[in-house]
């Protein structure tokens, strides 16, 4: 017997609906009628990791993990937090689940007057700010609009990896005659579907958009001729792009990676303007917030710390207690070494579905069943669909149980809504472009060093360490750069900057542009965490982190 009504609330942007039978076979439910239904390979691995691993709630006593019941650990955590309510507490809630009900944690922790919420995110905040500035809102057009275009232009959108059902939709559109152009510094998995791949220098997509628009609209008055060559795009490819906008309807899909530079907001601003002024705004896509159509729990966040400022607070040992919910900062946050040092010396509470690199530092760990154990609601980033999950696949404590349990022990009053009370908003929000002057901002560069790009992989498991993919434990480097450094394929080098160093093997590959080294996220390289080197630099929206503006020296080991 098949049971329907489930969806994946992980940080892939597709919000995939699925059904499951009594033998736990997962099957995709195609609500959009866009492709042959399939479940991505990650869903089963999520289930195996979050339900079948045998991980348990524990309290650290005399340096030993003592397994205890869910209720007992919750009671001890509540007592601990009340005892330390006057100390500086950092509360970090990640994207372990993007479900609506995760916001109830915020309502719980707003009761601690000396607790600091994190303002901003590593994900999409910079791009969202750009769309708010340009259109007054963040919405995506209907995906069906792409059936009207001649060309689909992907600005750094590696959808094969981060949005597999969008990728399947693009394959269908290509079969129906649409041409796909892919622009990226890296020849990623998505480049293979493209009719044309155009390599670009990192962080210059906005300059390219401005240059195209200048040539089409302003007859060179923006003086972008010099800047255009800065993009690294050939004259032939540039003229080809010009011809597309002169003669065709062009769909534009902007990837999240573009906002991870210090000029990230400016990049998205220029791409938005290109779409609007070439009459292609109807076909412009970024990503809508996953809860845009739901009324979110609204907490009173009295104290906040900007996400890019956290390492500075850590270096000053400002926080006495850390509360980490559905996040794994040891793996995913910049300047990982600083996090590790502080976690060794401070009290740490972790709520998660399984043991992570961050859980290793926990004094209190509350194990939950994740999306398989919790009713919830969420929308897709790309497709205009919203899903509500009412049933549970497994009978395990969930995040709502944690909040209710802690609130009861702390004697806090929280107004919880039942899943049947969750309603979609009826108001339709439309984009209205705001004309204004936009500067042209070049990306940050450190001469003589290599830009470190950390890309997602198809097996990227929701902020977890992907320990099964040893073949990826290396960095890619362009053949010309390897030759200049006299580095051989498979040789071990040292990457270093002011944040630390990593020893890692090299993979020489022309899929990486010159001046860049690339590795996949969530990897340990010779037991070093990649984000040891990643710097915490603000983006131009002041609510994101320019993780792609990390530069390193590549030193040949003697």
Coordinates of C-alpha atoms in Angstrom, one line a residue:
X1 CA 0.0 0.0 0.0
X2 CA 1.4 3.4 -1.0
X3 CA 1.1 6.4 1.3
X4 CA 1.2 9.8 -0.3
X5 CA 1.5 13.4 1.0
X6 CA 5.2 13.6 1.8
X7 CA 7.8 16.0 0.5
X8 CA 11.5 16.5 1.0
X9 CA 12.2 19.6 3.1
X10 CA 16.0 19.5 2.8
X11 CA 18.1 22.3 1.2
X12 CA 17.8 21.1 -2.3
X13 CA 15.5 23.8 -3.7
X14 CA 13.0 21.5 -5.4
X15 CA 10.7 20.6 -2.4
X16 CA 10.2 17.2 -4.0
X17 CA 6.8 15.5 -3.3
X18 CA 7.1 11.7 -2.9
X19 CA 5.1 8.7 -1.8
X20 CA 6.3 5.7 0.1
X21 CA 5.1 2.1 0.5
X22 CA 5.3 -0.3 3.4
X23 CA 8.7 -1.5 2.3
X24 CA 10.0 2.0 2.3
X25 CA 10.3 2.4 -1.4
X26 CA 10.3 6.1 -2.3
X27 CA 8.6 7.3 -5.5
X28 CA 8.4 10.8 -6.9
X29 CA 5.0 12.4 -7.3
X30 CA 5.1 14.6 -10.4
X31 CA 2.7 17.5 -9.5
X32 CA 4.1 19.7 -12.3
X33 CA 3.8 17.3 -15.2
X34 CA 7.3 18.2 -16.4
X35 CA 9.3 15.0 -16.6
X36 CA 9.5 11.3 -16.0
X37 CA 9.1 11.0 -12.2
X38 CA 12.2 10.1 -10.2
X39 CA 13.5 10.3 -6.7
X40 CA 17.0 11.7 -6.4
X41 CA 19.6 9.4 -4.9
X42 CA 19.9 11.5 -1.8
X43 CA 16.4 10.8 -0.4
X44 CA 17.2 7.2 0.5
X45 CA 20.5 8.2 2.0
X46 CA 18.7 10.9 4.1
X47 CA 16.5 8.1 5.5
X48 CA 19.4 5.8 6.2
X49 CA 21.3 8.5 7.9
X50 CA 18.5 10.0 10.0
X51 CA 16.5 6.9 10.9
X52 CA 18.7 3.8 10.6
X53 CA 22.1 4.9 12.0
X54 CA 21.3 4.1 15.6
X55 CA 22.4 7.6 16.8
X56 CA 21.1 8.5 20.2
X57 CA 20.5 11.5 22.5
X58 CA 23.3 11.9 25.1
X59 CA 24.8 14.1 27.8
X60 CA 28.5 14.4 28.2
X61 CA 29.5 13.4 31.7
X62 CA 33.2 13.4 32.8
X63 CA 34.1 13.4 29.1
X64 CA 32.0 10.3 28.3
X65 CA 28.8 10.3 26.2
X66 CA 26.1 8.9 28.4
X67 CA 23.0 7.9 26.3
X68 CA 19.7 9.0 27.8
X69 CA 16.1 9.2 26.8
X70 CA 14.9 12.0 24.7
X71 CA 12.8 13.4 27.6
X72 CA 15.6 13.2 30.1
X73 CA 18.1 15.0 27.8
X74 CA 15.5 17.7 27.0
X75 CA 14.9 18.2 30.8
X76 CA 18.7 18.5 31.4
X77 CA 19.1 21.0 28.5
X78 CA 16.2 23.1 29.8
X79 CA 17.8 23.2 33.3
X80 CA 21.2 24.0 31.8
X81 CA 19.9 26.9 29.7
X82 CA 18.0 28.4 32.6
X83 CA 21.1 28.2 34.8
X84 CA 23.0 30.1 32.1
X85 CA 20.4 32.5 30.9
X86 CA 22.5 35.5 31.9
X87 CA 25.5 34.4 29.9
X88 CA 26.1 35.2 26.3
X89 CA 24.5 32.5 24.2
X90 CA 24.9 32.1 20.4
X91 CA 21.9 30.4 18.8
X92 CA 22.5 29.1 15.3
X93 CA 19.6 27.4 13.4
X94 CA 20.7 26.1 10.0
X95 CA 19.0 24.6 7.0
X96 CA 18.9 21.0 8.2
X97 CA 15.3 21.4 7.3
X98 CA 13.7 24.3 5.6
X99 CA 10.2 23.4 6.9
X100 CA 7.9 26.1 8.3
X101 CA 7.8 24.6 11.8
X102 CA 11.5 25.0 12.4
X103 CA 10.6 28.6 13.2
X104 CA 9.2 27.6 16.5
X105 CA 12.7 27.2 17.8
X106 CA 13.0 31.0 17.4
X107 CA 9.9 31.5 19.5
X108 CA 11.4 29.3 22.2
X109 CA 14.8 31.1 22.3
X110 CA 13.4 34.6 22.1
X111 CA 12.7 34.1 25.8
X112 CA 16.4 34.2 26.7
X113 CA 17.2 37.9 26.9
X114 CA 21.0 37.5 26.5
X115 CA 20.8 35.1 23.5
X116 CA 22.1 36.2 20.1
X117 CA 20.3 35.3 16.9
X118 CA 22.3 35.1 13.6
X119 CA 21.3 37.7 11.0
X120 CA 21.8 36.6 7.4
X121 CA 22.7 33.3 5.9
X122 CA 25.3 31.5 3.7
X123 CA 22.6 30.6 1.2
X124 CA 20.5 33.1 -0.7
X125 CA 20.2 36.3 1.4
X126 CA 22.4 38.4 -0.9
X127 CA 20.4 37.5 -4.0
X128 CA 17.1 38.0 -2.2
X129 CA 18.3 41.5 -1.2
X130 CA 19.0 42.3 -4.8
X131 CA 15.5 41.3 -5.9
X132 CA 14.0 43.3 -3.1
X133 CA 15.9 46.3 -4.2
X134 CA 15.0 45.8 -7.9
X135 CA 11.4 44.6 -7.7
X136 CA 10.2 45.2 -4.2
X137 CA 9.6 41.4 -3.7
X138 CA 11.1 38.0 -4.4
X139 CA 9.0 35.8 -6.7
X140 CA 9.7 33.5 -9.6
X141 CA 7.5 33.4 -12.7
X142 CA 5.7 30.2 -13.6
X143 CA 8.1 27.6 -14.9
X144 CA 5.8 27.2 -17.9
X145 CA 7.0 30.6 -19.1
X146 CA 10.2 28.9 -20.2
X147 CA 8.2 27.1 -22.9
X148 CA 7.8 30.4 -24.6
X149 CA 11.5 31.3 -25.0
X150 CA 14.1 30.4 -27.7
X151 CA 17.1 30.4 -25.4
X152 CA 17.7 29.5 -21.8
X153 CA 20.7 31.3 -20.3
X154 CA 22.1 29.8 -17.1
X155 CA 24.3 32.2 -15.1
X156 CA 26.2 29.8 -12.9
X157 CA 23.2 27.6 -12.2
X158 CA 24.6 24.1 -11.7
X159 CA 21.1 22.6 -11.6
X160 CA 22.3 19.0 -12.3
X161 CA 23.7 19.1 -8.8
X162 CA 21.6 21.5 -6.8
X163 CA 18.2 21.2 -8.4
X164 CA 17.8 17.9 -10.2
X165 CA 14.2 18.3 -11.1
X166 CA 14.9 21.6 -12.8
X167 CA 17.6 19.9 -14.7
X168 CA 15.2 17.2 -15.8
X169 CA 12.8 20.0 -16.9
X170 CA 15.6 21.6 -18.9
X171 CA 16.3 18.3 -20.6
X172 CA 12.7 18.2 -21.7
X173 CA 12.8 21.7 -23.0
X174 CA 16.0 21.0 -24.9
X175 CA 14.2 18.0 -26.6
X176 CA 11.5 20.4 -27.6
X177 CA 14.0 22.7 -29.4
X178 CA 15.1 25.1 -26.7
X179 CA 18.8 26.1 -26.8
X180 CA 20.7 26.1 -23.5
X181 CA 23.7 28.4 -22.8
X182 CA 25.7 27.8 -19.7
X183 CA 28.0 30.5 -18.2
X184 CA 30.4 29.5 -15.4
X185 CA 34.1 29.7 -14.4
X186 CA 33.9 25.9 -14.0
X187 CA 32.8 23.3 -16.5
X188 CA 30.4 21.6 -14.2
X189 CA 28.1 18.7 -14.6
X190 CA 25.4 21.1 -16.0
X191 CA 27.7 22.2 -18.8
X192 CA 27.2 18.8 -20.4
X193 CA 23.5 19.6 -21.2
X194 CA 24.4 23.0 -22.8
X195 CA 24.4 23.7 -26.5
X196 CA 27.1 26.2 -25.7
X197 CA 29.4 26.6 -22.7
X198 CA 30.9 30.1 -22.1
X199 CA 33.7 30.3 -19.5
X200 CA 33.8 33.5 -17.5
X201 CA 36.1 34.9 -14.8
X202 CA 34.7 34.5 -11.3
X203 CA 32.5 37.3 -10.0
X204 CA 32.3 39.1 -13.3
X205 CA 28.8 38.0 -14.5
X206 CA 27.4 41.4 -13.6
X207 CA 30.0 43.1 -15.7
X208 CA 29.1 40.9 -18.6
X209 CA 25.4 41.7 -18.2
X210 CA 26.2 45.4 -18.0
X211 CA 28.4 45.1 -21.1
X212 CA 25.7 43.3 -23.1
X213 CA 23.2 45.9 -22.1
X214 CA 25.5 48.8 -22.9
X215 CA 26.2 47.5 -26.4
X216 CA 22.5 47.0 -27.0
X217 CA 21.0 50.1 -25.4
X218 CA 23.5 52.8 -24.6
X219 CA 26.0 52.7 -27.5
X220 CA 28.9 52.4 -25.2
X221 CA 28.0 55.2 -22.8
X222 CA 28.8 53.1 -19.8
X223 CA 32.3 52.6 -21.1
X224 CA 32.2 48.9 -20.6
X225 CA 34.6 48.0 -23.5
X226 CA 37.6 47.7 -21.1
X227 CA 35.5 46.0 -18.4
X228 CA 34.2 43.4 -20.9
X229 CA 37.6 42.0 -21.5
X230 CA 38.0 41.7 -17.7
X231 CA 35.3 39.0 -17.8
X232 CA 37.5 36.6 -19.8
X233 CA 34.7 36.0 -22.4
X234 CA 36.0 35.9 -26.0
X235 CA 34.9 38.5 -28.5
X236 CA 33.1 35.8 -30.5
X237 CA 31.1 34.6 -27.5
X238 CA 30.3 38.1 -26.6
X239 CA 28.9 38.9 -30.0
X240 CA 27.0 35.7 -29.9
X241 CA 25.3 36.7 -26.7
X242 CA 24.5 40.1 -28.2
X243 CA 22.8 38.4 -31.2
X244 CA 20.7 36.3 -28.9
X245 CA 19.2 39.3 -27.1
X246 CA 18.7 41.1 -30.4
X247 CA 16.8 38.3 -32.1
X248 CA 15.4 35.9 -29.5
X249 CA 13.3 35.5 -26.3
X250 CA 15.8 34.7 -23.6
X251 CA 15.1 32.9 -20.3
X252 CA 17.6 33.8 -17.6
X253 CA 18.2 31.5 -14.5
X254 CA 20.6 32.9 -11.9
X255 CA 22.5 30.5 -9.7
X256 CA 23.1 31.0 -6.0
X257 CA 26.8 30.9 -6.4
X258 CA 26.9 34.3 -8.0
X259 CA 26.0 36.0 -4.8
X260 CA 28.9 34.5 -2.9
X261 CA 31.3 37.3 -3.9
X262 CA 31.7 40.6 -2.2
X263 CA 30.0 42.2 -5.2
X264 CA 27.3 39.4 -5.3
X265 CA 24.3 41.7 -4.9
X266 CA 25.6 44.0 -7.7
X267 CA 26.0 40.9 -10.0
X268 CA 22.4 40.0 -9.5
X269 CA 21.2 43.6 -9.9
X270 CA 22.8 43.8 -13.3
X271 CA 21.4 40.4 -14.5
X272 CA 18.0 41.6 -13.4
X273 CA 18.4 44.8 -15.3
X274 CA 19.5 42.9 -18.4
X275 CA 16.3 40.8 -18.3
X276 CA 14.1 43.8 -17.7
X277 CA 15.5 46.1 -20.4
X278 CA 15.6 43.4 -23.1
X279 CA 11.9 42.6 -22.4
X280 CA 12.8 39.2 -20.8
X281 CA 11.7 39.9 -17.2
X282 CA 8.8 37.4 -17.7
X283 CA 11.5 34.7 -18.0
X284 CA 13.8 35.8 -15.2
X285 CA 14.4 33.3 -12.4
X286 CA 16.4 33.3 -9.2
X287 CA 14.7 31.6 -6.3
X288 CA 11.7 32.4 -4.1
X289 CA 11.9 32.0 -0.4
X290 CA 10.7 28.5 0.6
X291 CA 8.1 29.8 3.0
X292 CA 6.9 32.9 1.0
X293 CA 3.3 31.7 0.9
X294 CA 3.0 30.7 4.5
X295 CA 2.7 32.8 7.7
X296 CA 5.9 32.2 9.5
X297 CA 6.3 32.2 13.3
X298 CA 7.7 35.6 14.1
X299 CA 10.2 35.9 17.0
X300 CA 11.4 39.0 18.8
X301 CA 15.1 38.8 18.1
X302 CA 16.3 41.3 20.6
X303 CA 20.0 40.6 20.0
X304 CA 21.6 39.7 16.7
X305 CA 25.0 39.1 15.3
X306 CA 25.7 39.4 11.5
X307 CA 26.7 36.1 10.0
X308 CA 30.0 37.3 8.7
X309 CA 31.0 38.8 12.1
X310 CA 30.7 35.5 14.0
X311 CA 34.4 34.6 13.7
X312 CA 35.4 38.0 15.2
X313 CA 33.1 37.2 18.2
X314 CA 34.6 33.7 18.4
X315 CA 38.2 35.0 18.4
X316 CA 37.3 37.3 21.4
X317 CA 35.6 34.3 23.2
X318 CA 32.5 36.4 23.5
X319 CA 30.0 33.6 23.7
X320 CA 29.8 31.3 26.8
X321 CA 27.2 28.9 25.4
X322 CA 26.4 27.6 21.9
X323 CA 23.0 26.3 20.8
X324 CA 23.2 24.6 17.4
X325 CA 20.0 23.5 15.7
X326 CA 20.0 21.6 12.4
X327 CA 23.4 23.1 11.5
X328 CA 26.9 21.9 11.2
X329 CA 29.2 24.9 11.4
X330 CA 32.3 22.9 11.8
X331 CA 31.8 21.7 8.2
X332 CA 29.9 24.5 6.5
X333 CA 30.8 27.8 8.1
X334 CA 33.9 30.0 7.3
X335 CA 37.0 29.9 9.4
X336 CA 36.2 26.4 10.8
X337 CA 39.3 26.3 12.9
X338 CA 38.0 29.1 15.1
X339 CA 34.7 27.3 15.7
X340 CA 36.6 24.2 16.7
X341 CA 38.7 26.0 19.2
X342 CA 35.7 27.7 20.8
X343 CA 33.7 24.5 20.9
X344 CA 36.5 22.8 22.8
X345 CA 36.3 25.4 25.6
X346 CA 32.6 26.2 25.8
X347 CA 29.4 24.4 26.5
X348 CA 27.6 23.2 23.4
X349 CA 24.0 22.1 22.9
X350 CA 23.2 20.4 19.5
X351 CA 19.9 19.3 18.1
X352 CA 20.2 17.3 14.9
X353 CA 19.2 14.1 13.1
X354 CA 22.5 12.4 13.5
X355 CA 26.1 12.6 14.8
X356 CA 27.9 15.3 12.8
X357 CA 31.4 16.9 13.0
X358 CA 29.7 19.5 15.2
X359 CA 28.0 16.9 17.4
X360 CA 31.5 15.7 18.4
X361 CA 31.8 18.8 20.5
X362 CA 28.4 18.6 22.1
X363 CA 27.9 18.5 25.8
X364 CA 24.2 17.9 25.2
X365 CA 22.8 16.2 22.0
X366 CA 19.1 15.8 21.3
X367 CA 18.4 13.4 18.5
X368 CA 15.4 14.0 16.3
X369 CA 13.9 12.1 13.4
X370 CA 14.0 15.0 10.9
X371 CA 11.5 15.3 8.1
X372 CA 10.5 11.6 8.3
X373 CA 9.1 12.2 11.8
X374 CA 7.5 15.7 11.5
X375 CA 4.4 17.3 9.9
X376 CA 5.5 20.5 8.1
X377 CA 5.0 22.9 5.2
X378 CA 7.3 24.4 2.6
X379 CA 7.5 25.6 -0.9
X380 CA 9.9 25.0 -3.8
X381 CA 12.6 27.6 -4.6
X382 CA 12.2 27.4 -8.3
X383 CA 8.8 25.9 -9.0
X384 CA 5.7 27.7 -7.8
X385 CA 4.5 24.8 -5.7
X386 CA 3.9 24.5 -1.9
X387 CA 3.6 21.2 0.0
X388 CA 2.1 20.3 3.3
X389 CA 3.2 17.1 5.0
X390 CA 0.6 15.8 7.5
X391 CA 1.7 12.2 8.1
X392 CA 4.9 10.8 9.6
X393 CA 6.8 7.9 8.2
X394 CA 8.5 7.0 11.5
X395 CA 7.6 7.3 15.1
X396 CA 10.5 9.3 16.5
X397 CA 10.8 12.5 18.4
X398 CA 10.8 15.5 16.1
X399 CA 11.8 19.2 16.3
X400 CA 8.3 20.3 17.5
X401 CA 8.6 17.8 20.3
X402 CA 12.0 19.4 21.3
X403 CA 10.5 22.9 21.4
X404 CA 7.4 21.8 23.3
X405 CA 9.5 19.8 25.8
X406 CA 12.0 22.6 26.4
X407 CA 9.2 25.2 26.7
X408 CA 7.3 23.1 29.2
X409 CA 10.4 22.6 31.4
X410 CA 11.3 26.3 31.1
X411 CA 7.7 27.3 31.7
X412 CA 7.6 29.3 28.5
X413 CA 4.3 29.8 26.7
X414 CA 4.3 29.3 23.0
X415 CA 1.2 29.3 20.7
X416 CA 1.7 26.2 18.5
X417 CA -0.3 25.8 15.3
X418 CA -1.5 22.4 14.2
X419 CA -0.6 21.4 10.6
X420 CA -4.3 21.7 9.7
X421 CA -4.2 25.4 10.7
X422 CA -1.5 26.2 8.2
X423 CA -3.0 28.2 5.3
X424 CA -1.5 29.5 2.1
X425 CA -1.6 33.3 1.5
X426 CA -4.0 34.3 -1.3
X427 CA -2.3 37.6 -2.2
X428 CA -0.5 37.4 -5.5
X429 CA 2.7 39.5 -5.5
X430 CA 4.0 40.9 -8.8
X431 CA 7.4 42.3 -9.6
X432 CA 7.6 46.0 -10.5
X433 CA 11.1 47.1 -11.5
X434 CA 12.6 50.2 -9.9
X435 CA 14.8 52.2 -12.3
X436 CA 17.9 53.7 -10.6
X437 CA 21.6 54.1 -11.2
X438 CA 23.6 50.9 -10.5
X439 CA 27.4 51.1 -10.3
X440 CA 29.6 48.5 -11.9
X441 CA 31.5 46.7 -9.2
X442 CA 34.5 44.5 -10.0
X443 CA 35.1 41.4 -7.9
X444 CA 37.7 41.3 -5.1
X445 CA 41.1 39.9 -6.2
X446 CA 44.3 39.1 -4.5
X447 CA 47.2 39.2 -7.0
X448 CA 49.6 36.3 -7.0
X449 CA 47.1 34.0 -5.2
X450 CA 44.5 31.5 -6.3
X451 CA 40.8 31.9 -5.7
X452 CA 39.3 28.9 -3.8
X453 CA 35.9 27.9 -5.1
X454 CA 34.0 25.2 -3.1
X455 CA 31.2 23.7 -5.2
X456 CA 28.3 21.6 -4.4
X457 CA 28.2 17.9 -5.5
X458 CA 25.2 15.8 -6.3
X459 CA 26.0 13.7 -3.2
X460 CA 26.2 16.8 -1.0
X461 CA 24.1 15.6 1.9
X462 CA 22.5 18.7 3.5
X463 CA 25.4 20.2 5.4
X464 CA 26.9 16.9 6.3
X465 CA 30.3 15.4 5.8
X466 CA 30.2 13.1 2.7
X467 CA 32.8 10.6 3.9
X468 CA 32.1 8.0 1.2
X469 CA 33.6 10.0 -1.7
X470 CA 37.3 9.5 -1.3
X471 CA 37.9 10.0 -5.0
X472 CA 37.1 13.7 -4.5
X473 CA 39.6 14.3 -1.8
X474 CA 41.7 16.6 -4.0
X475 CA 41.6 20.1 -5.5
X476 CA 41.3 20.8 -9.2
X477 CA 43.8 23.1 -10.9
X478 CA 44.1 24.3 -14.5
X479 CA 46.9 22.6 -16.6
X480 CA 48.6 26.0 -17.3
X481 CA 48.7 26.8 -13.6
X482 CA 50.0 23.4 -12.7
X483 CA 52.7 23.7 -15.3
X484 CA 53.8 27.1 -14.0
X485 CA 54.0 25.7 -10.5
X486 CA 55.7 22.5 -11.8
X487 CA 53.0 20.4 -10.1
X488 CA 52.2 16.9 -11.3
X489 CA 48.8 15.2 -11.3
X490 CA 48.2 13.5 -8.0
X491 CA 51.0 15.4 -6.2
X492 CA 50.4 16.7 -2.7
X493 CA 50.5 20.5 -2.3
X494 CA 49.9 22.9 0.6
X495 CA 47.1 25.5 0.4
X496 CA 47.5 28.3 2.9
X497 CA 46.4 31.7 3.9
X498 CA 46.0 33.7 7.1
X499 CA 43.3 31.3 8.3
X500 CA 45.4 28.2 8.2
X501 CA 46.7 25.5 5.8
X502 CA 45.7 22.2 4.2
X503 CA 47.7 19.4 2.6
X504 CA 45.8 18.0 -0.4
X505 CA 46.4 16.1 -3.6
X506 CA 46.0 17.9 -6.9
X507 CA 43.9 16.9 -9.9
X508 CA 44.9 18.7 -13.1
X509 CA 41.8 19.4 -15.2
X510 CA 41.0 22.0 -17.8
X511 CA 37.4 22.2 -16.4
X512 CA 38.8 24.8 -13.9
X513 CA 39.7 28.2 -15.2
X514 CA 43.2 29.6 -14.7
X515 CA 43.8 31.4 -11.4
X516 CA 41.2 29.2 -9.6
X517 CA 41.5 26.0 -7.6
X518 CA 38.3 24.1 -6.9
X519 CA 37.2 21.5 -4.5
X520 CA 33.8 20.1 -3.4
X521 CA 32.1 21.2 -0.3
X522 CA 31.8 19.0 2.8
X523 CA 35.0 17.2 2.3
X524 CA 37.9 16.4 4.5
X525 CA 41.2 16.9 2.7
X526 CA 43.8 14.8 4.4
X527 CA 41.8 15.2 7.6
X528 CA 41.6 19.0 7.1
X529 CA 38.2 20.6 6.8
X530 CA 38.0 22.7 3.6
X531 CA 36.4 25.7 5.4
X532 CA 39.5 26.0 7.6
X533 CA 40.7 28.3 4.8
X534 CA 37.4 30.0 3.9
X535 CA 37.3 33.6 5.0
X536 CA 34.3 35.4 6.5
X537 CA 33.9 38.4 4.3
X538 CA 30.6 40.4 3.9
X539 CA 28.8 40.6 0.6
X540 CA 27.5 44.0 -0.6
X541 CA 24.1 43.2 0.8
X542 CA 25.6 43.1 4.4
X543 CA 23.7 39.9 5.2
X544 CA 25.7 37.2 3.4
X545 CA 29.2 35.8 3.3
X546 CA 31.5 36.2 0.3
X547 CA 33.0 32.7 0.7
X548 CA 34.2 32.7 -3.0
X549 CA 36.5 35.7 -2.2
X550 CA 38.8 33.3 -0.4
X551 CA 42.4 33.3 -1.8
X552 CA 45.2 30.9 -1.0
X553 CA 48.8 30.3 -1.9
X554 CA 49.5 27.0 -3.6
X555 CA 52.9 25.7 -2.5
X556 CA 54.6 22.7 -3.9
X557 CA 55.7 20.3 -1.1
X558 CA 59.4 19.5 -1.0

